[in-house]
Amino acid sequence: MMDDIFIGGALDLDTDERHWIPQSDDVAFKPLVLSVSQGYYVNILRVRASGILSRHRHNGPVHALTLRGKWHYLEHDWVATAGDYAFEPPGETHTLVVPEDVTEMATLFHVTGGYVYVDPYGKPLGYEDVFTKLENVRQHYERIGLGASYADRFLR
Amino acid sequence: MMDDIFIGGALDLDTDERHWIPQSDDVAFKPLVLSVSQGYYVNILRVRASGILSRHRHNGPVHALTLRGKWHYLEHDWVATAGDYAFEPPGETHTLVVPEDVTEMATLFHVTGGYVYVDPYGKPLGYEDVFTKLENVRQHYERIGLGASYADRFLR
């Protein structure tokens, strides 16, 4: 049997900045579980910018629990704010937008499988899955001096 | 492609009591997703009692995000409080305890597969999975006059 994982204060968004893995200047994530055995990951995404973040197509289900700020998809009518929950079905392509009046949004995403970044015509531009996430996490911890193996605590 | 699900104020624990499905006098749950196609469910469990709640063995992974109160497993050292996150591995048998000084605990559980209630010797006493949950939900909505089909909004 694999080990459990316990992360005290996981939902504390204003925690030690070293826990946040930068993806770009305005986007970072905090990993909770990186399941390489079952092909999914659970993380908190933090965006400190507004506008269109990305358009992508999922091949597995996604569960989103909004913790702070506000966001929506161009393809849906709902707007997610703190405390809201969304299930996104496998096969969906959507375009993530953070409204102009939002300075920070944070959402817990449970992502099964992966997704492909696409242009408006569906042409692939890139991809993400638990393995690309793990690579980001390892590089970050190595860079800040904790060592790549610090990522192992999230690996299952 | 199946439809998305959006639940505004999903984390609001003090919502309309009709949203809570009673399991016993002191235990109720609020469904978010009942995935009969993939064999998992996401729900908020609310316990208004202290002591040993149940001992059970999981055949799939579980993700727990504590929202209110405090609880722990006899088999682990950690104690979960609001904002804490736990991953429970497939194959684990554990005994859920709510400490005596807690009047209410609420936790978001994402349960893949199911679990079997067992006695201290591992003898099976009962079971739960997305289908037993769905049956509870249907019966509740029928009983309070919303009709069993009210459960369909959570079904995927």
Tab-separated table of C-alpha atoms in Angstrom:
chain	number	residue	atom	x	y	z
A	1	MET	CA	0.000	0.000	0.000
A	2	MET	CA	1.271	3.495	-0.741
A	3	ASP	CA	1.640	6.143	1.984
A	4	ASP	CA	-0.985	8.727	2.821
A	5	ILE	CA	-0.315	12.454	2.310
A	6	PHE	CA	-1.298	15.075	4.875
A	7	ILE	CA	-0.843	18.778	4.136
A	8	GLY	CA	-1.757	21.041	7.032
A	9	GLY	CA	-2.983	24.478	5.959
A	10	ALA	CA	-3.221	23.382	2.322
A	11	LEU	CA	-5.855	26.029	1.615
A	12	ASP	CA	-3.757	28.827	3.102
A	13	LEU	CA	-3.077	30.907	0.004
A	14	ASP	CA	-0.821	33.400	1.735
A	15	THR	CA	1.736	30.822	2.740
A	16	ASP	CA	5.493	30.677	2.180
A	17	GLU	CA	6.081	31.747	-1.438
A	18	ARG	CA	8.487	28.819	-1.941
A	19	HIS	CA	5.469	26.495	-1.968
A	20	TRP	CA	4.233	28.107	-5.184
A	21	ILE	CA	5.677	26.789	-8.426
A	22	PRO	CA	5.890	29.585	-11.012
A	23	GLN	CA	4.506	28.742	-14.457
A	24	SER	CA	4.889	32.252	-15.866
A	25	ASP	CA	5.209	35.767	-14.425
A	26	ASP	CA	1.580	35.836	-13.242
A	27	VAL	CA	0.672	32.158	-12.848
A	28	ALA	CA	1.811	29.720	-10.151
A	29	PHE	CA	0.547	26.477	-8.629
A	30	LYS	CA	0.854	24.654	-5.321
A	31	PRO	CA	0.908	20.842	-5.709
A	32	LEU	CA	-1.018	18.626	-3.284
A	33	VAL	CA	-0.816	15.247	-5.036
A	34	LEU	CA	1.074	14.218	-8.176
A	35	SER	CA	-0.299	10.776	-9.001
A	36	VAL	CA	2.034	9.274	-11.603
A	37	SER	CA	0.547	5.818	-10.915
A	38	GLN	CA	-3.001	6.845	-11.846
A	39	GLY	CA	-2.322	9.803	-14.137
A	40	TYR	CA	-3.864	12.742	-12.298
A	41	TYR	CA	-2.863	15.647	-10.094
A	42	VAL	CA	-4.419	17.923	-7.488
A	43	ASN	CA	-3.149	21.473	-7.220
A	44	ILE	CA	-4.121	25.039	-6.373
A	45	LEU	CA	-3.748	27.369	-9.345
A	46	ARG	CA	-3.057	31.028	-8.588
A	47	VAL	CA	-3.402	33.686	-11.280
A	48	ARG	CA	-2.413	37.310	-10.707
A	49	ALA	CA	-3.474	38.689	-14.068
A	50	SER	CA	-6.715	39.267	-15.940
A	51	GLY	CA	-7.783	38.441	-19.467
A	52	ILE	CA	-7.702	35.186	-21.441
A	53	LEU	CA	-5.362	32.761	-19.704
A	54	SER	CA	-5.500	29.787	-22.070
A	55	ARG	CA	-7.692	27.676	-24.318
A	56	HIS	CA	-7.300	23.934	-23.789
A	57	ARG	CA	-8.935	20.588	-24.386
A	58	HIS	CA	-9.235	18.014	-21.570
A	59	ASN	CA	-9.173	14.248	-22.117
A	60	GLY	CA	-10.314	13.448	-18.551
A	61	PRO	CA	-12.663	14.948	-15.929
A	62	VAL	CA	-11.723	18.033	-13.925
A	63	HIS	CA	-13.025	19.200	-10.548
A	64	ALA	CA	-12.631	22.879	-9.672
A	65	LEU	CA	-13.194	24.436	-6.262
A	66	THR	CA	-12.755	28.200	-6.321
A	67	LEU	CA	-11.014	29.637	-3.263
A	68	ARG	CA	-10.461	33.301	-4.125
A	69	GLY	CA	-11.275	35.795	-6.862
A	70	LYS	CA	-13.398	35.093	-9.924
A	71	TRP	CA	-13.068	33.368	-13.298
A	72	HIS	CA	-15.142	31.864	-16.068
A	73	TYR	CA	-14.951	29.998	-19.352
A	74	LEU	CA	-15.994	31.648	-22.598
A	75	GLU	CA	-17.924	28.449	-23.358
A	76	HIS	CA	-20.159	28.546	-20.240
A	77	ASP	CA	-22.595	31.021	-18.656
A	78	TRP	CA	-21.509	30.554	-15.047
A	79	VAL	CA	-18.893	32.634	-13.236
A	80	ALA	CA	-16.943	30.881	-10.473
A	81	THR	CA	-16.287	32.738	-7.233
A	82	ALA	CA	-15.008	31.621	-3.813
A	83	GLY	CA	-16.920	28.577	-2.544
A	84	ASP	CA	-18.261	27.507	-5.945
A	85	TYR	CA	-17.724	24.056	-7.386
A	86	ALA	CA	-17.503	22.970	-11.030
A	87	PHE	CA	-17.225	19.601	-12.762
A	88	GLU	CA	-15.753	19.806	-16.266
A	89	PRO	CA	-16.429	16.766	-18.454
A	90	PRO	CA	-13.819	14.808	-20.435
A	91	GLY	CA	-13.594	16.064	-24.015
A	92	GLU	CA	-14.328	19.700	-23.243
A	93	THR	CA	-12.339	22.518	-24.825
A	94	HIS	CA	-12.642	25.750	-22.880
A	95	THR	CA	-11.086	29.182	-22.636
A	96	LEU	CA	-10.201	30.379	-19.146
A	97	VAL	CA	-10.831	34.069	-18.510
A	98	VAL	CA	-10.117	36.134	-15.396
A	99	PRO	CA	-12.281	39.302	-15.415
A	100	GLU	CA	-10.568	42.689	-15.475
A	101	ASP	CA	-11.562	43.670	-11.925
A	102	VAL	CA	-9.850	40.621	-10.380
A	103	THR	CA	-6.278	40.991	-9.111
A	104	GLU	CA	-5.906	37.395	-7.925
A	105	MET	CA	-7.809	34.165	-8.378
A	106	ALA	CA	-7.009	30.856	-6.713
A	107	THR	CA	-8.742	27.568	-7.511
A	108	LEU	CA	-8.190	23.992	-6.405
A	109	PHE	CA	-8.121	21.840	-9.549
A	110	HIS	CA	-8.252	18.042	-9.518
A	111	VAL	CA	-7.199	17.128	-13.063
A	112	THR	CA	-7.463	13.560	-14.350
A	113	GLY	CA	-5.532	12.795	-17.522
A	114	GLY	CA	-4.175	15.886	-19.219
A	115	TYR	CA	-4.980	18.691	-21.575
A	116	VAL	CA	-3.714	20.154	-24.810
A	117	TYR	CA	-3.372	23.896	-25.354
A	118	VAL	CA	-5.091	24.735	-28.633
A	119	ASP	CA	-5.564	27.765	-30.847
A	120	PRO	CA	-9.085	28.919	-31.839
A	121	TYR	CA	-9.022	26.359	-34.689
A	122	GLY	CA	-8.139	23.439	-32.392
A	123	LYS	CA	-4.514	23.257	-33.523
A	124	PRO	CA	-2.305	21.930	-30.685
A	125	LEU	CA	0.155	24.381	-29.156
A	126	GLY	CA	1.359	22.462	-26.100
A	127	TYR	CA	0.249	20.065	-23.373
A	128	GLU	CA	0.135	19.422	-19.628
A	129	ASP	CA	-0.251	16.311	-17.497
A	130	VAL	CA	1.045	15.062	-14.156
A	131	PHE	CA	4.465	14.494	-15.718
A	132	THR	CA	4.903	18.044	-17.049
A	133	LYS	CA	3.737	19.291	-13.641
A	134	LEU	CA	6.221	17.056	-11.839
A	135	GLU	CA	9.028	18.359	-14.041
A	136	ASN	CA	8.063	21.975	-13.156
A	137	VAL	CA	7.960	21.113	-9.462
A	138	ARG	CA	11.349	19.386	-9.512
A	139	GLN	CA	13.011	22.267	-11.362
A	140	HIS	CA	11.546	24.817	-8.960
A	141	TYR	CA	12.727	23.030	-5.834
A	142	GLU	CA	16.157	22.472	-7.357
A	143	ARG	CA	16.381	26.163	-8.281
A	144	ILE	CA	15.480	27.441	-4.811
A	145	GLY	CA	17.903	25.107	-3.097
A	146	LEU	CA	15.545	22.523	-1.597
A	147	GLY	CA	16.625	19.932	-4.170
A	148	ALA	CA	14.533	18.196	-6.847
A	149	SER	CA	13.733	15.292	-4.502
A	150	TYR	CA	11.657	17.652	-2.336
A	151	ALA	CA	8.929	16.934	-4.938
A	152	ASP	CA	8.788	13.277	-3.872
A	153	ARG	CA	6.441	14.051	-0.970
A	154	PHE	CA	3.648	14.721	-3.505
A	155	LEU	CA	4.374	11.694	-5.695
A	156	ARG	CA	2.123	8.618	-5.584
B	1	MET	CA	-19.736	14.752	-24.292
B	2	MET	CA	-21.514	14.878	-20.943
B	3	ASP	CA	-22.691	18.173	-19.407
B	4	ASP	CA	-20.706	20.204	-16.926
B	5	ILE	CA	-21.953	20.739	-13.356
B	6	PHE	CA	-21.795	24.102	-11.619
B	7	ILE	CA	-22.804	24.454	-7.955
B	8	GLY	CA	-22.698	28.011	-6.654
B	9	GLY	CA	-21.968	28.255	-2.939
B	10	ALA	CA	-21.076	24.571	-2.753
B	11	LEU	CA	-18.886	25.178	0.293
B	12	ASP	CA	-21.632	27.034	2.155
B	13	LEU	CA	-22.285	24.641	5.027
B	14	ASP	CA	-25.159	26.610	6.516
B	15	THR	CA	-27.322	26.316	3.436
B	16	ASP	CA	-30.891	25.069	2.989
B	17	GLU	CA	-31.197	21.900	5.095
B	18	ARG	CA	-32.942	20.120	2.209
B	19	HIS	CA	-29.563	19.922	0.433
B	20	TRP	CA	-28.233	17.617	3.150
B	21	ILE	CA	-28.995	13.921	2.792
B	22	PRO	CA	-29.355	12.310	6.219
B	23	GLN	CA	-27.414	9.086	6.746
B	24	SER	CA	-28.236	8.740	10.435
B	25	ASP	CA	-29.372	11.078	13.215
B	26	ASP	CA	-26.003	12.872	13.368
B	27	VAL	CA	-24.516	12.302	9.901
B	28	ALA	CA	-25.531	13.887	6.602
B	29	PHE	CA	-23.920	14.560	3.231
B	30	LYS	CA	-24.309	17.059	0.397
B	31	PRO	CA	-23.623	15.537	-3.048
B	32	LEU	CA	-21.661	17.489	-5.669
B	33	VAL	CA	-21.022	14.785	-8.287
B	34	LEU	CA	-22.288	11.198	-8.466
B	35	SER	CA	-20.219	9.629	-11.233
B	36	VAL	CA	-21.891	6.334	-12.099
B	37	SER	CA	-19.905	6.203	-15.363
B	38	GLN	CA	-16.520	6.269	-13.637
B	39	GLY	CA	-17.405	4.890	-10.204
B	40	TYR	CA	-16.666	7.777	-7.866
B	41	TYR	CA	-18.454	10.541	-5.994
B	42	VAL	CA	-17.679	13.943	-4.518
B	43	ASN	CA	-19.589	15.053	-1.443
B	44	ILE	CA	-19.391	17.084	1.737
B	45	LEU	CA	-19.791	14.930	4.844
B	46	ARG	CA	-21.231	16.632	7.935
B	47	VAL	CA	-21.024	14.971	11.341
B	48	ARG	CA	-22.702	16.419	14.412
B	49	ALA	CA	-21.487	13.875	16.947
B	50	SER	CA	-18.194	12.890	18.507
B	51	GLY	CA	-16.542	9.531	19.047
B	52	ILE	CA	-15.783	6.687	16.637
B	53	LEU	CA	-17.856	7.154	13.498
B	54	SER	CA	-16.884	4.066	11.501
B	55	ARG	CA	-14.077	1.717	10.540
B	56	HIS	CA	-13.850	1.012	6.819
B	57	ARG	CA	-11.589	-0.267	4.074
B	58	HIS	CA	-11.190	1.651	0.792
B	59	ASN	CA	-10.500	-0.005	-2.563
B	60	GLY	CA	-9.692	3.308	-4.317
B	61	PRO	CA	-8.010	6.612	-3.474
B	62	VAL	CA	-9.746	9.270	-1.357
B	63	HIS	CA	-9.116	13.017	-1.215
B	64	ALA	CA	-10.281	14.886	1.902
B	65	LEU	CA	-10.444	18.636	2.315
B	66	THR	CA	-11.547	19.638	5.798
B	67	LEU	CA	-13.904	22.629	5.924
B	68	ARG	CA	-14.991	22.827	9.568
B	69	GLY	CA	-14.278	21.154	12.893
B	70	LYS	CA	-11.689	18.459	13.520
B	71	TRP	CA	-11.282	14.723	12.959
B	72	HIS	CA	-8.622	12.035	12.729
B	73	TYR	CA	-8.043	8.371	12.022
B	74	LEU	CA	-6.917	6.020	14.779
B	75	GLU	CA	-4.363	4.688	12.270
B	76	HIS	CA	-2.595	8.047	11.638
B	77	ASP	CA	-0.871	10.700	13.759
B	78	TRP	CA	-2.310	13.747	12.003
B	79	VAL	CA	-5.470	15.595	13.013
B	80	ALA	CA	-7.403	17.309	10.219
B	81	THR	CA	-8.801	20.800	10.816
B	82	ALA	CA	-10.283	23.433	8.467
B	83	GLY	CA	-8.027	24.036	5.462
B	84	ASP	CA	-6.087	20.774	5.747
B	85	TYR	CA	-5.823	18.282	2.916
B	86	ALA	CA	-5.365	14.511	3.051
B	87	PHE	CA	-4.812	11.807	0.440
B	88	GLU	CA	-5.834	8.339	1.581
B	89	PRO	CA	-4.352	5.495	-0.452
B	90	PRO	CA	-6.290	2.580	-1.970
B	91	GLY	CA	-6.252	-0.437	0.341
B	92	GLU	CA	-6.315	1.508	3.575
B	93	THR	CA	-8.546	0.511	6.477
B	94	HIS	CA	-9.089	3.366	8.908
B	95	THR	CA	-11.248	4.356	11.834
B	96	LEU	CA	-12.773	7.829	11.708
B	97	VAL	CA	-12.901	9.651	15.032
B	98	VAL	CA	-14.374	13.067	15.853
B	99	PRO	CA	-12.829	14.390	19.101
B	100	GLU	CA	-15.083	15.048	22.090
B	101	ASP	CA	-14.750	18.841	21.969
B	102	VAL	CA	-16.084	19.051	18.388
B	103	THR	CA	-19.809	19.708	17.866
B	104	GLU	CA	-19.674	19.673	14.050
B	105	MET	CA	-17.175	18.620	11.419
B	106	ALA	CA	-17.575	19.042	7.671
B	107	THR	CA	-15.192	17.615	5.080
B	108	LEU	CA	-15.228	17.475	1.290
B	109	PHE	CA	-14.507	13.872	0.303
B	110	HIS	CA	-13.704	12.763	-3.252
B	111	VAL	CA	-14.100	8.985	-3.073
B	112	THR	CA	-13.041	6.742	-5.950
B	113	GLY	CA	-14.383	3.195	-5.886
B	114	GLY	CA	-16.035	2.303	-2.614
B	115	TYR	CA	-15.456	1.088	0.874
B	116	VAL	CA	-16.544	-1.714	3.146
B	117	TYR	CA	-17.483	-1.156	6.785
B	118	VAL	CA	-15.539	-3.662	8.865
B	119	ASP	CA	-15.343	-4.750	12.472
B	120	PRO	CA	-11.984	-4.695	14.346
B	121	TYR	CA	-11.198	-8.132	12.873
B	122	GLY	CA	-11.825	-7.042	9.279
B	123	LYS	CA	-15.185	-8.789	8.992
B	124	PRO	CA	-17.474	-6.943	6.553
B	125	LEU	CA	-20.523	-5.205	8.010
B	126	GLY	CA	-21.739	-3.136	5.067
B	127	TYR	CA	-20.580	-1.107	2.076
B	128	GLU	CA	-20.815	2.226	0.267
B	129	ASP	CA	-20.159	3.346	-3.285
B	130	VAL	CA	-21.633	5.861	-5.724
B	131	PHE	CA	-24.669	3.603	-6.181
B	132	THR	CA	-25.555	3.360	-2.491
B	133	LYS	CA	-25.077	7.143	-2.282
B	134	LEU	CA	-27.344	7.694	-5.285
B	135	GLU	CA	-30.019	5.529	-3.688
B	136	ASN	CA	-29.843	7.616	-0.479
B	137	VAL	CA	-30.062	10.843	-2.482
B	138	ARG	CA	-33.063	9.659	-4.523
B	139	GLN	CA	-34.942	8.482	-1.433
B	140	HIS	CA	-34.281	11.778	0.357
B	141	TYR	CA	-35.520	13.948	-2.500
B	142	GLU	CA	-38.565	11.749	-2.950
B	143	ARG	CA	-39.330	11.946	0.775
B	144	ILE	CA	-39.119	15.744	0.960
B	145	GLY	CA	-41.295	16.189	-2.119
B	146	LEU	CA	-38.720	17.259	-4.712
B	147	GLY	CA	-38.971	13.873	-6.427
B	148	ALA	CA	-36.285	11.220	-6.915
B	149	SER	CA	-35.277	12.684	-10.290
B	150	TYR	CA	-33.961	15.793	-8.526
B	151	ALA	CA	-30.840	13.633	-7.992
B	152	ASP	CA	-30.187	13.565	-11.739
B	153	ARG	CA	-28.406	16.937	-11.658
B	154	PHE	CA	-25.484	15.267	-9.837
B	155	LEU	CA	-25.380	12.166	-12.065
B	156	ARG	CA	-22.649	11.754	-14.688
